[in-house]
Amino acid sequence: DTEVTQTPKHLVMGMTNKKSLKCEQHMGHRAMYWYKQKAKKPPELMFVYSYEKLSINESVPSRFSPECPNSSLLNLHLHALQPEDSALYLCASSEVVTGFYGYTFGSGTRLTVV
Amino acid sequence: QQQVKQSPQSLIVQKGGISIINCAYENTAFDYFPWYQQFPGKGPALLIAIRPDVSEKKEGRFTISFNKSAKQFSLHIMDSQPGDSATYFCAAIYTGNQFYFGTGTSLTVIP
């Protein structure tokens, strides 16, 4: 299995909703990442987990809350989002943090905040 | 500060032509240079990558040329096909430390 699987693929949520994004990989990678990507822009790093511990938080607003329940799973909990948070949210993994062979990305969750 | 500069922002090539995308970097600590291909609604997928001790790497129609002294590297797509139409991101990695994307190039291959 060489994939990173993200669910759901699409999500529409109101500004008062609470929702979660899920990411799963079974490649034995010990580093996992959340990225946010706006149209026609490169992905922007949000969070890095290394060996299931949060190692980098790129000054992301607290309405985004990551969680790493185990080495294969990564969640992103969303609460009280703003319309400007609408974007493609990408999960990625690598053997170790900034591993030598780069990252494997999932297909993303297209989030729309209304 | 943009760690990896990429050009052009967009590129239109005729089918069968050569697509060339260029990237430049400043930090000599970077030790891995991947290229990612991204189709609309999908995540970036690793296309080809090179290490700085190699000047060229070829995989099928895709070639990376690397100029260490100039701190530049480029992606060449030979015999470009409409199916190659996508956004391409170069990247630079400082292993165990940082990962930087270029700004992206939108490639359109006209039939």
Short mmCIF file of C-alpha atoms in Angstrom, two decimals:
data_model
loop_
_atom_site.label_atom_id
_atom_site.label_comp_id
_atom_site.label_asym_id
_atom_site.label_seq_id
_atom_site.Cartn_x
_atom_site.Cartn_y
_atom_site.Cartn_z
CA ASP A 1 0.00 0.00 0.00
CA THR A 2 1.65 3.19 -1.20
CA GLU A 3 -1.23 5.58 -0.72
CA VAL A 4 -2.38 8.25 1.63
CA THR A 5 -6.16 8.11 1.92
CA GLN A 6 -8.17 11.18 2.87
CA THR A 7 -11.84 11.37 3.76
CA PRO A 8 -14.16 12.97 2.99
CA LYS A 9 -13.26 14.13 -0.50
CA HIS A 10 -15.63 17.09 -0.28
CA LEU A 11 -17.03 18.90 2.73
CA VAL A 12 -19.38 21.86 3.03
CA MET A 13 -19.80 23.27 6.51
CA GLY A 14 -21.35 26.27 8.16
CA MET A 15 -19.33 28.65 10.29
CA THR A 16 -20.82 27.23 13.51
CA ASN A 17 -20.29 23.56 12.61
CA LYS A 18 -17.74 21.12 13.97
CA LYS A 19 -16.31 18.62 11.51
CA SER A 20 -13.22 16.45 11.15
CA LEU A 21 -10.96 15.48 8.30
CA LYS A 22 -9.34 12.07 8.34
CA CYS A 23 -6.08 10.83 6.86
CA GLU A 24 -4.71 7.29 6.83
CA GLN A 25 -1.50 5.68 5.58
CA HIS A 26 -0.14 2.15 5.90
CA MET A 27 3.35 2.68 4.53
CA GLY A 28 4.96 2.68 7.98
CA HIS A 29 5.77 6.36 7.65
CA ARG A 30 6.46 8.03 10.98
CA ALA A 31 5.94 11.62 9.88
CA MET A 32 2.58 13.02 8.83
CA TYR A 33 1.59 16.49 7.72
CA TRP A 34 -1.39 18.74 7.12
CA TYR A 35 -1.20 21.27 4.31
CA LYS A 36 -3.65 23.90 3.10
CA GLN A 37 -3.75 24.76 -0.58
CA LYS A 38 -5.53 27.67 -2.21
CA ALA A 39 -6.24 27.73 -5.93
CA LYS A 40 -3.16 28.18 -8.13
CA LYS A 41 -0.85 28.31 -5.08
CA PRO A 42 1.61 25.81 -3.63
CA PRO A 43 0.58 23.88 -0.52
CA GLU A 44 1.21 25.69 2.76
CA LEU A 45 2.37 23.69 5.75
CA MET A 46 0.04 23.71 8.77
CA PHE A 47 1.15 20.92 11.12
CA VAL A 48 3.83 18.25 11.35
CA TYR A 49 3.61 15.09 13.44
CA SER A 50 6.71 13.06 14.08
CA TYR A 51 6.32 9.69 15.81
CA GLU A 52 2.75 10.68 16.73
CA LYS A 53 3.83 13.86 18.47
CA LEU A 54 3.16 17.35 17.19
CA SER A 55 6.50 18.80 16.22
CA ILE A 56 5.56 21.83 14.13
CA ASN A 57 2.57 24.15 14.27
CA GLU A 58 2.94 26.89 11.69
CA SER A 59 0.99 29.47 13.67
CA VAL A 60 -2.31 27.99 12.62
CA PRO A 61 -5.47 29.47 14.21
CA SER A 62 -6.92 27.42 17.06
CA ARG A 63 -10.07 26.71 15.06
CA PHE A 64 -7.91 24.02 13.44
CA SER A 65 -7.00 21.25 15.88
CA PRO A 66 -4.84 18.30 14.75
CA GLU A 67 -4.79 14.88 16.35
CA CYS A 68 -2.66 11.80 15.72
CA PRO A 69 -4.36 8.81 17.40
CA ASN A 70 -1.75 6.33 16.12
CA SER A 71 1.07 6.02 13.62
CA SER A 72 -1.32 5.41 10.72
CA LEU A 73 -4.00 8.01 11.39
CA LEU A 74 -4.12 11.77 11.35
CA ASN A 75 -7.18 13.90 11.99
CA LEU A 76 -7.87 17.58 11.60
CA HIS A 77 -10.73 18.87 13.73
CA LEU A 78 -12.49 21.96 12.45
CA HIS A 79 -14.59 24.37 14.49
CA ALA A 80 -15.98 27.85 13.87
CA LEU A 81 -14.24 28.21 10.52
CA GLN A 82 -14.38 31.30 8.36
CA PRO A 83 -15.19 31.48 4.63
CA GLU A 84 -11.53 32.27 3.91
CA ASP A 85 -10.66 28.82 5.28
CA SER A 86 -12.22 27.29 2.19
CA ALA A 87 -9.41 25.41 0.44
CA LEU A 88 -8.03 22.01 -0.47
CA TYR A 89 -6.66 20.35 2.66
CA LEU A 90 -3.90 17.88 1.95
CA CYS A 91 -2.43 15.22 4.15
CA ALA A 92 1.04 13.88 3.44
CA SER A 93 3.41 11.39 4.98
CA SER A 94 7.11 10.57 4.81
CA GLU A 95 9.40 7.97 6.31
CA VAL A 96 10.69 10.48 8.82
CA VAL A 97 10.31 14.25 9.12
CA THR A 98 11.40 15.81 5.85
CA GLY A 99 12.47 12.39 4.74
CA PHE A 100 15.04 12.02 2.01
CA TYR A 101 12.54 10.71 -0.51
CA GLY A 102 10.02 13.50 -0.13
CA TYR A 103 6.40 13.21 0.70
CA THR A 104 3.44 11.12 -0.41
CA PHE A 105 0.34 13.26 -0.64
CA GLY A 106 -3.29 12.27 -0.40
CA SER A 107 -5.88 13.53 -2.86
CA GLY A 108 -7.15 16.07 -0.39
CA THR A 109 -10.42 17.23 1.06
CA ARG A 110 -12.08 20.12 -0.75
CA LEU A 111 -13.53 22.22 2.06
CA THR A 112 -16.12 24.93 1.52
CA VAL A 113 -17.17 27.10 4.46
CA VAL A 114 -20.49 28.85 4.00
CA GLN B 1 11.10 35.06 1.52
CA GLN B 2 10.64 32.63 -1.31
CA GLN B 3 13.24 29.91 -0.86
CA VAL B 4 12.64 28.37 -4.28
CA LYS B 5 11.85 30.56 -7.28
CA GLN B 6 9.99 28.95 -10.15
CA SER B 7 9.28 30.15 -13.69
CA PRO B 8 7.31 30.52 -15.81
CA GLN B 9 4.03 30.87 -13.96
CA SER B 10 2.18 29.42 -16.95
CA LEU B 11 3.24 27.64 -20.10
CA ILE B 12 1.43 26.65 -23.29
CA VAL B 13 3.07 24.06 -25.51
CA GLN B 14 1.98 22.30 -28.67
CA LYS B 15 1.56 18.54 -28.57
CA GLY B 16 4.90 16.93 -29.31
CA GLY B 17 6.88 19.95 -28.17
CA ILE B 18 9.27 20.32 -25.25
CA SER B 19 8.07 21.88 -22.00
CA ILE B 20 10.73 23.48 -19.83
CA ILE B 21 10.20 24.71 -16.28
CA ASN B 22 12.97 26.35 -14.29
CA CYS B 23 13.71 26.68 -10.60
CA ALA B 24 16.39 28.45 -8.60
CA TYR B 25 17.38 28.28 -4.96
CA GLU B 26 19.78 29.98 -2.58
CA ASN B 27 20.32 27.63 0.34
CA THR B 28 23.22 25.29 -0.43
CA ALA B 29 22.08 23.00 2.40
CA PHE B 30 19.28 21.64 0.22
CA ASP B 31 20.05 18.01 -0.61
CA TYR B 32 17.05 16.72 -2.52
CA PHE B 33 15.09 18.32 -5.36
CA PRO B 34 11.78 16.69 -6.28
CA TRP B 35 9.23 17.73 -8.87
CA TYR B 36 5.54 17.24 -8.18
CA GLN B 37 2.71 17.05 -10.70
CA GLN B 38 -0.75 18.08 -9.62
CA PHE B 39 -3.99 17.61 -11.52
CA PRO B 40 -7.07 19.66 -10.59
CA GLY B 41 -8.76 18.33 -7.46
CA LYS B 42 -5.89 15.96 -6.68
CA GLY B 43 -2.91 16.09 -4.38
CA PRO B 44 0.62 16.61 -5.71
CA ALA B 45 2.27 13.41 -6.91
CA LEU B 46 6.02 12.89 -7.01
CA LEU B 47 7.14 12.90 -10.63
CA ILE B 48 10.92 12.76 -10.56
CA ALA B 49 13.66 13.86 -8.18
CA ILE B 50 17.40 14.48 -8.13
CA ARG B 51 20.21 14.82 -5.64
CA PRO B 52 22.80 17.59 -6.01
CA ASP B 53 25.66 15.18 -6.82
CA VAL B 54 23.98 14.32 -10.13
CA SER B 55 23.72 16.70 -13.10
CA GLU B 56 20.90 15.00 -14.95
CA LYS B 57 18.25 12.38 -14.33
CA LYS B 58 15.91 10.97 -16.93
CA GLU B 59 12.74 8.95 -16.45
CA GLY B 60 10.84 8.32 -19.64
CA ARG B 61 9.87 11.66 -21.18
CA PHE B 62 10.81 13.60 -18.03
CA THR B 63 14.33 14.89 -17.40
CA ILE B 64 15.74 16.99 -14.57
CA SER B 65 18.83 19.05 -15.34
CA PHE B 66 20.74 20.25 -12.29
CA ASN B 67 23.36 23.00 -12.19
CA LYS B 68 24.87 23.03 -8.73
CA SER B 69 27.17 26.00 -9.28
CA ALA B 70 24.32 28.14 -10.58
CA LYS B 71 21.91 26.77 -7.97
CA GLN B 72 19.36 26.07 -10.65
CA PHE B 73 17.44 23.05 -11.81
CA SER B 74 14.88 22.47 -14.50
CA LEU B 75 12.28 19.99 -15.66
CA HIS B 76 12.12 19.05 -19.33
CA ILE B 77 9.09 17.23 -20.67
CA MET B 78 9.85 15.77 -24.07
CA ASP B 79 7.11 15.00 -26.60
CA SER B 80 4.57 16.84 -24.43
CA GLN B 81 1.07 15.35 -24.46
CA PRO B 82 -2.33 16.83 -23.57
CA GLY B 83 -2.39 14.44 -20.60
CA ASP B 84 0.64 16.28 -19.22
CA SER B 85 -1.51 19.38 -18.72
CA ALA B 86 -1.25 20.00 -14.99
CA THR B 87 0.42 22.23 -12.44
CA TYR B 88 4.05 21.42 -11.73
CA PHE B 89 5.82 22.32 -8.51
CA CYS B 90 9.52 22.10 -7.96
CA ALA B 91 10.68 21.67 -4.40
CA ALA B 92 13.84 21.73 -2.36
CA ILE B 93 14.42 19.68 0.74
CA TYR B 94 16.95 20.07 3.49
CA THR B 95 16.69 16.53 4.80
CA GLY B 96 15.37 16.32 8.33
CA ASN B 97 14.78 20.01 8.41
CA GLN B 98 12.78 21.88 5.82
CA PHE B 99 10.73 21.36 2.67
CA TYR B 100 10.04 24.22 0.31
CA PHE B 101 7.78 24.33 -2.71
CA GLY B 102 8.24 26.58 -5.72
CA THR B 103 5.33 28.78 -6.73
CA GLY B 104 4.06 26.40 -9.42
CA THR B 105 3.75 26.34 -13.20
CA SER B 106 0.46 25.71 -14.97
CA LEU B 107 1.21 23.71 -18.12
CA THR B 108 -1.27 23.44 -20.97
CA VAL B 109 -0.46 21.17 -23.87
CA ILE B 110 -2.52 21.99 -26.96
CA PRO B 111 -3.53 19.05 -29.19
#
